[in-house]
Coordinates of C-alpha atoms and ligand atoms in Angstrom, one line a residue:
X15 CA -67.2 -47.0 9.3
X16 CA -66.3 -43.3 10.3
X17 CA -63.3 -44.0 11.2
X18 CA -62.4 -45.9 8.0
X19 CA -63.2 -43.1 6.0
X20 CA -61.5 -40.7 7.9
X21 CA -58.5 -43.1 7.2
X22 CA -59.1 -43.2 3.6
X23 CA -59.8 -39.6 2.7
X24 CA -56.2 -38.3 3.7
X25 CA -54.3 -41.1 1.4
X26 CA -56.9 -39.8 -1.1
X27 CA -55.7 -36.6 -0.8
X28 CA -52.0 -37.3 -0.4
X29 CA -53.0 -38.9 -4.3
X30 CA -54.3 -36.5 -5.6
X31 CA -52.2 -33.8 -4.8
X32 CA -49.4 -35.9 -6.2
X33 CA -50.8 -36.2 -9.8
X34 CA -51.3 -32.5 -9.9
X35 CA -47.7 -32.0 -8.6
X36 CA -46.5 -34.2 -11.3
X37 CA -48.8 -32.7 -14.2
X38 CA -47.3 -29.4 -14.1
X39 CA -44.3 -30.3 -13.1
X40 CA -43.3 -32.5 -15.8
X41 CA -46.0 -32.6 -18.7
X42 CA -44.0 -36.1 -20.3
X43 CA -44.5 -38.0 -16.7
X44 CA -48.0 -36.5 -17.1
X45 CA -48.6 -37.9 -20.4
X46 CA -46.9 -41.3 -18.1
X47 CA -49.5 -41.1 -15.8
X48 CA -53.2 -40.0 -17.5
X49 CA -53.7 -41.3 -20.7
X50 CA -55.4 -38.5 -22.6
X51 CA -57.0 -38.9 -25.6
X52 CA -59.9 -36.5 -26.7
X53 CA -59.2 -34.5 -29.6
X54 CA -59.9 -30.9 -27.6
X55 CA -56.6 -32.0 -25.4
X56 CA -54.6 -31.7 -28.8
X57 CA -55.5 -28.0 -29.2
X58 CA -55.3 -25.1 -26.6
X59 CA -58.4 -23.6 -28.5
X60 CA -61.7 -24.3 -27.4
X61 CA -63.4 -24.3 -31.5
X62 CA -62.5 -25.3 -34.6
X63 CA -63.4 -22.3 -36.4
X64 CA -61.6 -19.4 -36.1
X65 CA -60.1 -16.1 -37.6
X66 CA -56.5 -15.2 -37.3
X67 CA -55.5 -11.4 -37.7
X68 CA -52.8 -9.8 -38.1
X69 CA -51.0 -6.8 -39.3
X70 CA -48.2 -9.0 -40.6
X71 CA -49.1 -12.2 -42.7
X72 CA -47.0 -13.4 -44.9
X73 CA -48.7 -14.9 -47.5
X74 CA -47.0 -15.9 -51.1
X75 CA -48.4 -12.4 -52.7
X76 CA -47.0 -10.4 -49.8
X77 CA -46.9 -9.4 -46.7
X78 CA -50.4 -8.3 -45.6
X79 CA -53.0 -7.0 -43.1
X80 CA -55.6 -8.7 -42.9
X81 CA -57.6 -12.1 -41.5
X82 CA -56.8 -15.8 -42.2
X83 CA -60.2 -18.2 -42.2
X84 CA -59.9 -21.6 -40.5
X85 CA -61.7 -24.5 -40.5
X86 CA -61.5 -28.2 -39.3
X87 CA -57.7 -27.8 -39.9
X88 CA -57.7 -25.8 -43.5
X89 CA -57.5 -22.5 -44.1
X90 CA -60.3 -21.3 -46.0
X91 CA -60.3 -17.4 -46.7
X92 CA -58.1 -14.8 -46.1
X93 CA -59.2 -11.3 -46.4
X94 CA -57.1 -8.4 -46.8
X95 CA -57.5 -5.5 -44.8
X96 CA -57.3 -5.5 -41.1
X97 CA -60.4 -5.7 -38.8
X98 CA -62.4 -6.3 -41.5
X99 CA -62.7 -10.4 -41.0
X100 CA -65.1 -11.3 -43.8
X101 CA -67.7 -12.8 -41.4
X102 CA -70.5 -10.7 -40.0
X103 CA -70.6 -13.2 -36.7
X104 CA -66.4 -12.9 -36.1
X105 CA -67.6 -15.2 -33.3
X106 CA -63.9 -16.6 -32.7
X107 CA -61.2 -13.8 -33.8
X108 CA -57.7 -14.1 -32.3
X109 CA -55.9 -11.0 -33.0
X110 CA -52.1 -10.9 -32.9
X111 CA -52.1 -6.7 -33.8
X112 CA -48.2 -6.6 -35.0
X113 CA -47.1 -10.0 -34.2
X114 CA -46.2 -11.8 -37.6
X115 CA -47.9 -14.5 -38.9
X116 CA -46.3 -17.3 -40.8
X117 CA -46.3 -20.7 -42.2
X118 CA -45.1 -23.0 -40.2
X119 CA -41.5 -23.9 -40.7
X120 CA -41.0 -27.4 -42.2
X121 CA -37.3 -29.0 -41.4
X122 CA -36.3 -31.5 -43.5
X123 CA -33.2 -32.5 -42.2
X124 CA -33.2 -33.7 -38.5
X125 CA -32.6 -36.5 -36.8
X126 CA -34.8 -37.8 -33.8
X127 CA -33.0 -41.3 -33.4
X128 CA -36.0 -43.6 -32.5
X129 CA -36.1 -46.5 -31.8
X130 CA -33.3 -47.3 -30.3
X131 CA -31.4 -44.2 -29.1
X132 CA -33.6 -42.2 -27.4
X133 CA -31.2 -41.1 -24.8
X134 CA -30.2 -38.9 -27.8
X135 CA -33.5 -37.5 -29.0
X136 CA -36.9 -39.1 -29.5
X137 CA -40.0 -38.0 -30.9
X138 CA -41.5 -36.7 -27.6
X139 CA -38.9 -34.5 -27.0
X140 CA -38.4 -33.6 -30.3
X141 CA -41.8 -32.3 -31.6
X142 CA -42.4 -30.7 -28.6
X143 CA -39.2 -28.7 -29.2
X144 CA -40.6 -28.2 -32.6
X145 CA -43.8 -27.0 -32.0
X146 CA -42.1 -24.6 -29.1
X147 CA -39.5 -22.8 -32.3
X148 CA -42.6 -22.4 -34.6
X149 CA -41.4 -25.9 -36.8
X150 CA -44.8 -27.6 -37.5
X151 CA -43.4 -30.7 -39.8
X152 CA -39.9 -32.1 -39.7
X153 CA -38.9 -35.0 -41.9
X154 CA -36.7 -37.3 -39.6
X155 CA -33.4 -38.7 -41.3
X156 CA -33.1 -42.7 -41.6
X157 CA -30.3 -42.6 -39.4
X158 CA -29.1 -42.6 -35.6
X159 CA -32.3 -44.6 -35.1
X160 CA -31.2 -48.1 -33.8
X161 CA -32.0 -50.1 -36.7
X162 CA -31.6 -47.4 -39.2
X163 CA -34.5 -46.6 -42.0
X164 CA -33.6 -48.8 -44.8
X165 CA -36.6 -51.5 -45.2
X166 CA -40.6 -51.5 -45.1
X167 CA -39.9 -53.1 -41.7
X168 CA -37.8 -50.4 -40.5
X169 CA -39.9 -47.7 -41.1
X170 CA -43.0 -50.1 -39.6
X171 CA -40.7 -49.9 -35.9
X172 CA -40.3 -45.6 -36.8
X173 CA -44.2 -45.4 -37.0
X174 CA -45.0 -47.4 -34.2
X175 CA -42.8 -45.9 -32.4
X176 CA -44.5 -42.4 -33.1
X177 CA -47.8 -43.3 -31.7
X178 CA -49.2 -40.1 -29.1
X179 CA -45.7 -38.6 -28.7
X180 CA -45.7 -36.5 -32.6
X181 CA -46.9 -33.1 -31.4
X182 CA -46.0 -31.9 -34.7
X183 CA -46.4 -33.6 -38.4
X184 CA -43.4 -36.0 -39.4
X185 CA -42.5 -37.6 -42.5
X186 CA -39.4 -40.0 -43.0
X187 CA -36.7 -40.1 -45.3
X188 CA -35.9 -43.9 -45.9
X189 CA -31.6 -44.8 -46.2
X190 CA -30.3 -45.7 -49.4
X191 CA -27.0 -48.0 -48.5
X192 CA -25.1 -50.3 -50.8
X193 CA -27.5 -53.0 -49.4
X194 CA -30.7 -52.1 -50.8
X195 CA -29.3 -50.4 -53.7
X196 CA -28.3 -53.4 -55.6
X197 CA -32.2 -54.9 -54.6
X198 CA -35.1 -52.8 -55.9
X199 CA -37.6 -55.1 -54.3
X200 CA -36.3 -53.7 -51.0
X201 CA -36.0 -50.6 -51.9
X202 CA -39.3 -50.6 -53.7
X203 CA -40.7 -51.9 -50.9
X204 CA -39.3 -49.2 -49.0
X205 CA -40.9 -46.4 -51.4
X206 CA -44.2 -48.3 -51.4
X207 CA -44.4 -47.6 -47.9
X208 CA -44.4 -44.2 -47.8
X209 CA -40.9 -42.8 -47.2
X210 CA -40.9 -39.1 -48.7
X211 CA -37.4 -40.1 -50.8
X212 CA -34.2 -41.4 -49.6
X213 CA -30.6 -40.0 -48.0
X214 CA -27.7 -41.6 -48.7
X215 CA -23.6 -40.6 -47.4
X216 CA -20.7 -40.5 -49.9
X217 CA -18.5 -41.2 -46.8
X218 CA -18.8 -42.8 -43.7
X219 CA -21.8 -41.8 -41.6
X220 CA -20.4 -42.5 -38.1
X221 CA -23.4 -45.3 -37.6
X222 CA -22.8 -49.0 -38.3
X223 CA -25.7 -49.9 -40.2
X224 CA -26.1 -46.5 -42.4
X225 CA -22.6 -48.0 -44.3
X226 CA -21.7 -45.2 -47.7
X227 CA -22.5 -45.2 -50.9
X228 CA -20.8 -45.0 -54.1
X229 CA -21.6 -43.1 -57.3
X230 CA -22.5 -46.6 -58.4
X231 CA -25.3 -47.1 -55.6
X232 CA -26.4 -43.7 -56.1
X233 CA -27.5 -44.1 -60.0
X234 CA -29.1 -47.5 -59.1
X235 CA -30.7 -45.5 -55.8
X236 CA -31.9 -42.4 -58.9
X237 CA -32.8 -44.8 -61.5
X238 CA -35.5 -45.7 -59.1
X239 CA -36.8 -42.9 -57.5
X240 CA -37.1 -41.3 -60.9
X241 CA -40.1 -43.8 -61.3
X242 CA -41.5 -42.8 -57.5
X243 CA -41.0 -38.9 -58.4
X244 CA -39.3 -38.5 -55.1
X245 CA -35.9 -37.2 -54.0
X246 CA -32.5 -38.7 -53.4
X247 CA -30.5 -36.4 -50.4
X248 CA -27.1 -36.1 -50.1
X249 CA -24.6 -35.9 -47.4
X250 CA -21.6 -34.7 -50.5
X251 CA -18.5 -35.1 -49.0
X252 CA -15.8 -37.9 -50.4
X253 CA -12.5 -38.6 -48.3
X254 CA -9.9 -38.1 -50.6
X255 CA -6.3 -39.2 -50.2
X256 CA -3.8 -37.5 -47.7
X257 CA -2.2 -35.4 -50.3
X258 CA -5.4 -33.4 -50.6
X259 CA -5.4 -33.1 -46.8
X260 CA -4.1 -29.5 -45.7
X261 CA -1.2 -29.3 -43.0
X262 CA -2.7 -29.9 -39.8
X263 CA -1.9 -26.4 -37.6
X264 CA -1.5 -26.1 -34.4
X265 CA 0.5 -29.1 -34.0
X266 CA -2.7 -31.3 -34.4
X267 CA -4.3 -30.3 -31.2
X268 CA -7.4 -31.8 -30.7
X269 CA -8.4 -29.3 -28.8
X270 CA -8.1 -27.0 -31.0
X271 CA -10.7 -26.8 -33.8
X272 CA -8.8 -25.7 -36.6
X273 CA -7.4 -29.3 -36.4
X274 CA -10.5 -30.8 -37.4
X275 CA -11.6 -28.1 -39.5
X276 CA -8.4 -29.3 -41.7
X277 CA -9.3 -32.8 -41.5
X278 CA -12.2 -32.1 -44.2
X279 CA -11.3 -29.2 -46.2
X280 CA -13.9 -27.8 -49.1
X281 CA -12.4 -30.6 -51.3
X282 CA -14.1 -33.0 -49.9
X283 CA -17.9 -31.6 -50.5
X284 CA -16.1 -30.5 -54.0
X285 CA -15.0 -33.9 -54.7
X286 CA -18.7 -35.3 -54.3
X287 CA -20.5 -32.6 -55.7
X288 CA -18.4 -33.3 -59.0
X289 CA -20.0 -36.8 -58.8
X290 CA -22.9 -35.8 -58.4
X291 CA -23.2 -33.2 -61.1
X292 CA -22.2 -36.1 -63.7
X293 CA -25.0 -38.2 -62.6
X294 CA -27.3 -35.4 -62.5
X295 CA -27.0 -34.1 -65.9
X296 CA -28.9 -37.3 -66.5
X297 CA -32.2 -35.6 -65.2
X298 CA -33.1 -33.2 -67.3
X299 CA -35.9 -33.1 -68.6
X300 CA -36.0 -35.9 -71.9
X301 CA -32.4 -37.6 -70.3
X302 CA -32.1 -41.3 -69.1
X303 CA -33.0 -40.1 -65.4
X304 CA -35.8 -37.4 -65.7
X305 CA -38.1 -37.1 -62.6
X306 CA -35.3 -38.0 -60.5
X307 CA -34.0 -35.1 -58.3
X308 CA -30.8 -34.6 -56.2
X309 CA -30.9 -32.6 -52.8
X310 CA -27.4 -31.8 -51.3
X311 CA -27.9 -31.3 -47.6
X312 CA -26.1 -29.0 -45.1
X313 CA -23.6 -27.5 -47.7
X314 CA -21.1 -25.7 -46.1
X315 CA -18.4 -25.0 -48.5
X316 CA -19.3 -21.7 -50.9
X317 CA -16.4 -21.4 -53.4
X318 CA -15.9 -24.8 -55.5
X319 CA -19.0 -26.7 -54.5
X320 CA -21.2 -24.0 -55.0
X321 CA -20.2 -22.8 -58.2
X322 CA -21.0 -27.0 -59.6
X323 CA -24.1 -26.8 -58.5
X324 CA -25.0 -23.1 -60.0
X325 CA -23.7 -24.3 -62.8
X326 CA -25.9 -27.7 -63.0
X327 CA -28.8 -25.7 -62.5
X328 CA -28.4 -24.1 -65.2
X329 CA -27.8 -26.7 -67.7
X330 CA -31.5 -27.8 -66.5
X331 CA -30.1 -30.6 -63.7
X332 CA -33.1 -31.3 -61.2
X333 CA -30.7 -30.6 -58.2
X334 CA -31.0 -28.3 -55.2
X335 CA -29.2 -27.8 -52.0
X336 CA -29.6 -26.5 -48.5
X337 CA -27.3 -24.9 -46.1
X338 CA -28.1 -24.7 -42.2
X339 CA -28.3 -21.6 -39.8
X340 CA -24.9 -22.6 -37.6
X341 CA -22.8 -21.9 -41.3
X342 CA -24.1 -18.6 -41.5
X343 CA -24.5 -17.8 -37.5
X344 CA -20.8 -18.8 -36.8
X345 CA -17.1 -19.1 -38.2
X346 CA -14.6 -21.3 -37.2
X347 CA -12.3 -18.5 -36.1
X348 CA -14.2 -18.1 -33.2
X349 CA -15.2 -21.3 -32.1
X350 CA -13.6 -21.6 -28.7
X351 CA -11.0 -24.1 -27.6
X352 CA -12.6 -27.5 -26.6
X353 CA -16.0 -26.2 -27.2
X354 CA -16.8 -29.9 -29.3
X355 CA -20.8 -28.2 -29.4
X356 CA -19.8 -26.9 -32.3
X357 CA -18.8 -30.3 -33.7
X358 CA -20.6 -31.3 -37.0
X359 CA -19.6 -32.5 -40.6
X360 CA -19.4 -30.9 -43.2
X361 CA -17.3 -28.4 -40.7
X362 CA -18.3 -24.6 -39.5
X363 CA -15.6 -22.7 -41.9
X364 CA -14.2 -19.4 -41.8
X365 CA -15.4 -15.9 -42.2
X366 CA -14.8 -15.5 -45.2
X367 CA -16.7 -18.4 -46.4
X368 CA -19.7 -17.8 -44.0
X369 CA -20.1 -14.3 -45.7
X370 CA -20.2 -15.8 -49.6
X371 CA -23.0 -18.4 -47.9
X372 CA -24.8 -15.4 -46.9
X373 CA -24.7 -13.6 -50.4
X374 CA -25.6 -17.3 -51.8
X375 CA -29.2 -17.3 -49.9
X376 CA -29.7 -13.1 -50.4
X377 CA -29.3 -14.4 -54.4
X378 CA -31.0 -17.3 -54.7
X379 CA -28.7 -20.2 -55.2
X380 CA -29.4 -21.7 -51.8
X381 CA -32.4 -23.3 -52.1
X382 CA -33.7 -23.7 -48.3
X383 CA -32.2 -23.9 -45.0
X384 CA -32.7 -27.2 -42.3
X385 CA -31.4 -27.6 -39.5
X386 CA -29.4 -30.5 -39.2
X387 CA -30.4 -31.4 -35.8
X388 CA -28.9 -34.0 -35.0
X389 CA -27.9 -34.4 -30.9
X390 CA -26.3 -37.3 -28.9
X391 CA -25.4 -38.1 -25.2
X392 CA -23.3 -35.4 -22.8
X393 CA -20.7 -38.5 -23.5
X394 CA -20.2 -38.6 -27.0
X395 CA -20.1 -35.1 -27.3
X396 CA -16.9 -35.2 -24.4
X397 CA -17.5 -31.5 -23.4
X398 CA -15.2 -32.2 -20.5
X399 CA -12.6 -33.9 -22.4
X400 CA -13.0 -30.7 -25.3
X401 CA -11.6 -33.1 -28.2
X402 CA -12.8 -32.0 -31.3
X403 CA -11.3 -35.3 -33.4
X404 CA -13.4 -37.6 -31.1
X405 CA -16.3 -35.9 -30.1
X406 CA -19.7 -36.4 -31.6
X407 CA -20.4 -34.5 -35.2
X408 CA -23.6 -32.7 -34.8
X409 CA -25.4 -29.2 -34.0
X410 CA -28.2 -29.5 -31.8
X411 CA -30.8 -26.6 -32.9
X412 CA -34.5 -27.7 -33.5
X413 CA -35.8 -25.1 -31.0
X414 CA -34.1 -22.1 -32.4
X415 CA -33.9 -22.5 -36.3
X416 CA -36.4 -19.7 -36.3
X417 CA -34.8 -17.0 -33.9
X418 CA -31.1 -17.7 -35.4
X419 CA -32.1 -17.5 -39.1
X420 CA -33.5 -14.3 -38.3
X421 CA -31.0 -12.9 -36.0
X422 CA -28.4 -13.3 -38.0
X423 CA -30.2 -13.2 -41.1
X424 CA -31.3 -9.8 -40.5
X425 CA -28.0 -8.2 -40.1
X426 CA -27.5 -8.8 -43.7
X427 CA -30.8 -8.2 -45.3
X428 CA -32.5 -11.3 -45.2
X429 CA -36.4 -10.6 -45.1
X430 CA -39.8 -12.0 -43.7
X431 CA -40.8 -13.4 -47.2
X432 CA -37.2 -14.6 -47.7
X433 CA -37.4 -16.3 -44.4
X434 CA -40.9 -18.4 -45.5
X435 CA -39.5 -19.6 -48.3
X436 CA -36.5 -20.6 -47.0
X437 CA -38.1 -22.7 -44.7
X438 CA -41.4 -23.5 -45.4
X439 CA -42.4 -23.8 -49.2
X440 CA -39.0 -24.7 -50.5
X441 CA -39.2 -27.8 -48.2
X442 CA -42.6 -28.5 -48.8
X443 CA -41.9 -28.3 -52.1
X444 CA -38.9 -30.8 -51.4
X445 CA -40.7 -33.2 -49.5
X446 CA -43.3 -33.4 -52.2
X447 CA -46.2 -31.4 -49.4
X448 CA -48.2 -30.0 -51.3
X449 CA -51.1 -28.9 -48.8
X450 CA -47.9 -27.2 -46.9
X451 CA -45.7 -24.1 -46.5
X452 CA -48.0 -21.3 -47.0
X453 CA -50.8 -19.7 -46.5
X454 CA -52.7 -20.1 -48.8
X455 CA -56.3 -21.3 -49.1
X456 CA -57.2 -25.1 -49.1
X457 CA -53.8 -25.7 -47.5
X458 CA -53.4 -27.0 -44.0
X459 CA -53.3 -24.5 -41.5
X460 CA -49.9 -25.2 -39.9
X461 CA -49.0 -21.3 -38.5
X462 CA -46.4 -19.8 -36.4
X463 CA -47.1 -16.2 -34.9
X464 CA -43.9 -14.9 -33.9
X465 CA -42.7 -11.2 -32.5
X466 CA -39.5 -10.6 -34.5
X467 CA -38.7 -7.9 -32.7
X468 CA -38.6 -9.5 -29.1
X469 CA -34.7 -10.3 -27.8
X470 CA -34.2 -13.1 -25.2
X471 CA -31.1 -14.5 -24.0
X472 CA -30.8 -18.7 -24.3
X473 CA -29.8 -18.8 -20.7
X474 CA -30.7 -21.2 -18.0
X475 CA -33.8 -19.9 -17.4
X476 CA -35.0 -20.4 -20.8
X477 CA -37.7 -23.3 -21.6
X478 CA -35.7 -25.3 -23.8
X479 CA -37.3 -28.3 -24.7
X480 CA -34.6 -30.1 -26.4
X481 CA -33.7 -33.7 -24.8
X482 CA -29.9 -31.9 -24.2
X483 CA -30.4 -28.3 -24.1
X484 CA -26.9 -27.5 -22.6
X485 CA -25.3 -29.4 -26.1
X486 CA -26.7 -26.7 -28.0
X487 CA -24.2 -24.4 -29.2
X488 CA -26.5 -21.9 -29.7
X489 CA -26.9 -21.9 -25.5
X490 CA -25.5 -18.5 -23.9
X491 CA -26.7 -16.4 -27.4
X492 CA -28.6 -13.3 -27.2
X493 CA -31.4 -13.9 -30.0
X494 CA -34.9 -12.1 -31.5
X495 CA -37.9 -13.5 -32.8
X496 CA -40.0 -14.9 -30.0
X497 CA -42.7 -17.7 -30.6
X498 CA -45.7 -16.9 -29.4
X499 CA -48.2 -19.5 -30.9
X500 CA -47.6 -22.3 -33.1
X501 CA -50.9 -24.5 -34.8
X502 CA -50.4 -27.8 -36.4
X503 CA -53.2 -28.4 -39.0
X504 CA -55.4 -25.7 -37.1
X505 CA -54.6 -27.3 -33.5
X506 CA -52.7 -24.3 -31.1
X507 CA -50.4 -27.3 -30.3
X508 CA -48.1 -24.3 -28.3
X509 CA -48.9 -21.1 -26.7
X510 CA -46.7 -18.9 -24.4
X511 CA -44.6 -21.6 -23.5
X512 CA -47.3 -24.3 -23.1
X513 CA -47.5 -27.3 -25.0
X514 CA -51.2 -28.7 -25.8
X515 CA -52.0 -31.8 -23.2
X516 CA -51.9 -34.4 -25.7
X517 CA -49.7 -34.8 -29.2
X518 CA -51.7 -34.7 -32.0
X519 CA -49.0 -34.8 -35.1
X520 CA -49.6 -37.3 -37.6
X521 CA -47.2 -39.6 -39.9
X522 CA -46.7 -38.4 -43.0
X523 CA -46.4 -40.7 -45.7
X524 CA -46.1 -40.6 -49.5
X525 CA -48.9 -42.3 -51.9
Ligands
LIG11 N1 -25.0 -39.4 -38.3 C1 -25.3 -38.1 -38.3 O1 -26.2 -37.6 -37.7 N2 -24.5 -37.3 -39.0 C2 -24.8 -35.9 -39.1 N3 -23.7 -35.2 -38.5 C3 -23.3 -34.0 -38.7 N4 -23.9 -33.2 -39.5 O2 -22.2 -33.6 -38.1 C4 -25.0 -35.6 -40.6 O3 -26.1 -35.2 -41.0 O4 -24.0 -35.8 -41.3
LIG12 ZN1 -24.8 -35.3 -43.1
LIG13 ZN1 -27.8 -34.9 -40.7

């Protein structure tokens, strides 16, 4: 008998010591291996009520010193003045001194592509790169996800597909494609079930089943979601004929990116914004389409296309556009010889143009920033090959929307308050959130405490979370604003480089 469990004990051990290798080696294989479930292993905080201080919070009335209140998820006071926390107990007080504290940032444009291709991104890998940049929601475009987001059913695979791998919230755009556009039972179908609005392409979207849509589509696609209250976004670039095309350069080197860049000059996003803007007229308030709204995402041109949509807002349109950090980080003159990480559509234009998108945010006619994360596979994106005409459109940038908008936005006077409308109410705003994107009391208590100040270089050594990290063209940059702490609805889902053991988003969906 002895000997047996002398036998026993060392194949014990040799167990053992191989799940606790694996847990801190990996935390996905641990999630593989021990099925956790309590809700104290989605927090890193031992209570649920707590007091947040700072010398920095940045509330909608200010920046200000003082304490936020949180309970069960909510915030539920915040007092002005610093040390003084409101309570006479301060049992639980986590004080941050100069550290900044912010609403989480909510991303409404990426692209997490499951089911189905999840060698691209997926929502493990995804949230968890969230929640380590300080994002505490994203809403998760209809397309790269193998099928794409365009039926009740289809958004039934997203959602079960979510289950304990969201470690931040995430709500779902649903695709408006010429399909379900001529079928309102579909796409009311798709509405009833919660998407937050719909996206829809004016050319084609690089994915099979996510086919374009015509101006046509797009007033069958408003006429509905002006009963739903919910947004239709647009990806406004038309492909016009050749003679619009500028002279290729550089002999049409596919290596070289100025022969993209001229494959979709500012006409293009022109050419669809100018659709747009006669179907948009449409909403104001008392016209044929009123409670519809159109979004333009990831606008890159800032002459032409700009100047439309200024102008529709004026008249009273219900329209509003974003723009993403890699148009205002970099310009096209610089983008290196075969480096196809800076890839995406619309294209990274030139100086010039970057500088009137950064007077367009600094004056208000931008009206938030997302990321347009949207990765694929070392293959598609042919780094070795460095073919800029065949390679894989998209920036890959959940991690660091916060560090790059401040990095660069700070070199041209973009400040803290700018920053959390930019990317948190604006968006919640957007996406119809309305217990998001500030601090404020009664809302949810999704936070990011962040030390602007802090530089770090994006070098090997740096926990990047991303599924690719070295497709990022952000990679190699020397950025500020380090993430300290990031809470999801109260939970401290990531400190210090330290996710929370178990992924505790939730699915957001519209009523
Ligand atoms: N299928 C895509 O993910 N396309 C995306 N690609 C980019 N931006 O290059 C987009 O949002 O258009
Ligand atoms: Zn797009
Ligand atoms: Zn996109």
């Amino acid at each position: 008998m002895d000997s047996l469990v002398w036998r026993v004990l060392p194949l014990l051990a040799i167990l053992v010591s191989f799940l606790i290798f694996f847990y801190f080696k990996d935390p996905n294989t641990a999630q593989l291996l021990i099925k956790l479930s309590s809700d104290d292993d989605c927090t890193l905080l031992p209570y649920d009520h707590y007091w947040i201080s700072s010398n920095r919070i940045v509330t909608p009335q200010g920046i200000i010193s003082g304490s936020v209140e949180i309970d069960k998820g909510k915030i539920i006071s915040i007092v002005e003045g610093y040390g003084k926390k409101g309570s006479s107990k301060q049992e639980q007080v986590i004080d941050y001194g100069e550290a900044v504290v912010m609403p989480g940032l909510i991303d409404v444009h990426v692209h997490l592509d499951e089911p189905g291709r999840t060698d691209w991104e997926g929502f493990l890998t995804g949230t968890r790169a969230a929640a380590a940049g300080g994002v505490t929601t994203v809403v998760d475009m209809p397309l790269n996800n193998h099928p794409t987001t365009v039926s009740k059913e289809t958004l039934g695979l997203k959602l079960d597909a979510t289950k304990n791998k969201i470690y931040v919230d995430v709500g779902f755009w649903g695709g408006l494609i010429p399909e379900n556009a001529h079928n309102t039972t579909i796409l009311e179908g798709l509405l009833s079930a919660g998407v937050l609005g719909l996206k829809s392409f004016m050319c084609p979207s690089g994915i099979n089943d996510f086919p374009m849509t015509t101006i046509d589509h797009i007033k069958e696609g408003l006429s509905v979601l002006a009963k739903y209250r919910r947004p239709l976004l647009v990806h406004a670039e038309i492909e016009l004929d050749s003679k619009n095309h500028l002279e290729p350069k550089d002999n049409g080197d596919s290596h070289v990116y100025s022969t993209y860049l001229n494959t979709r000059p500012p006409s293009w996003e022109q050419g669809a914004i100018e659709e747009l803007v006669g179907v948009t007229k449409d909403t104001i308030i008392g016209g044929p389409l009123e409670g519809a709204h159109v979004h333009i995402v990831h606008l890159s041109d800032s002459s032409a296309s700009l100047d439309l949509i200024k102008k529709a807002k004026s008249r009273g349109d219900s329209i509003s556009v974003e723009t993403c950090p890699h148009y205002l980080a970099f310009s096209s003159e610089e983008i290196p010889n075969g480096d196809t990480r800076f890839k995406c559509s619309p294209p990274i234009r030139d100086a010039f143009n970057k500088e009137k998108l950064r007077e367009a945010i600094l004056e208000g006619h931008i009206d938030l920033l997302s990321s347009d994360h949207s990765p694929t596979v070392p293959e598609l994106k042919l780094l070795e090959e460095g073919d800029f005409l065949r390679a894989w459109g998209g920036i890959s940038s959940l991690q660091f929307n916060l560090p790059v908008a401040w990095s660069y936005g700070k070199k041209y006077g973009v400040t803290l308050e700018q920053l959390s409308l930019l990317w948190s109410k604006k968006p919640a705003t957007l996406a119809g959130l309305e217990s998001k994107g500030a601090i404020a009391v009664g809302n949810h208590a999704d936070i990011v405490v962040w030390q602007p100040e802090v530089e770090f270089e994006l070098n090997d050594d740096y926990p990047v979370f991303l599924k690719h990290p070295s497709l990022s063209a952000y990679m190699g940059r020397k950025l500020s604003g380090k993430v300290l702490d990031t809470f999801v609805r109260g939970n401290l889902v990531f400190r210090d480089g330290k996710h929370a053991p178990a992924a505790c988003g939730v699915p957001i969906l519209a009523k």
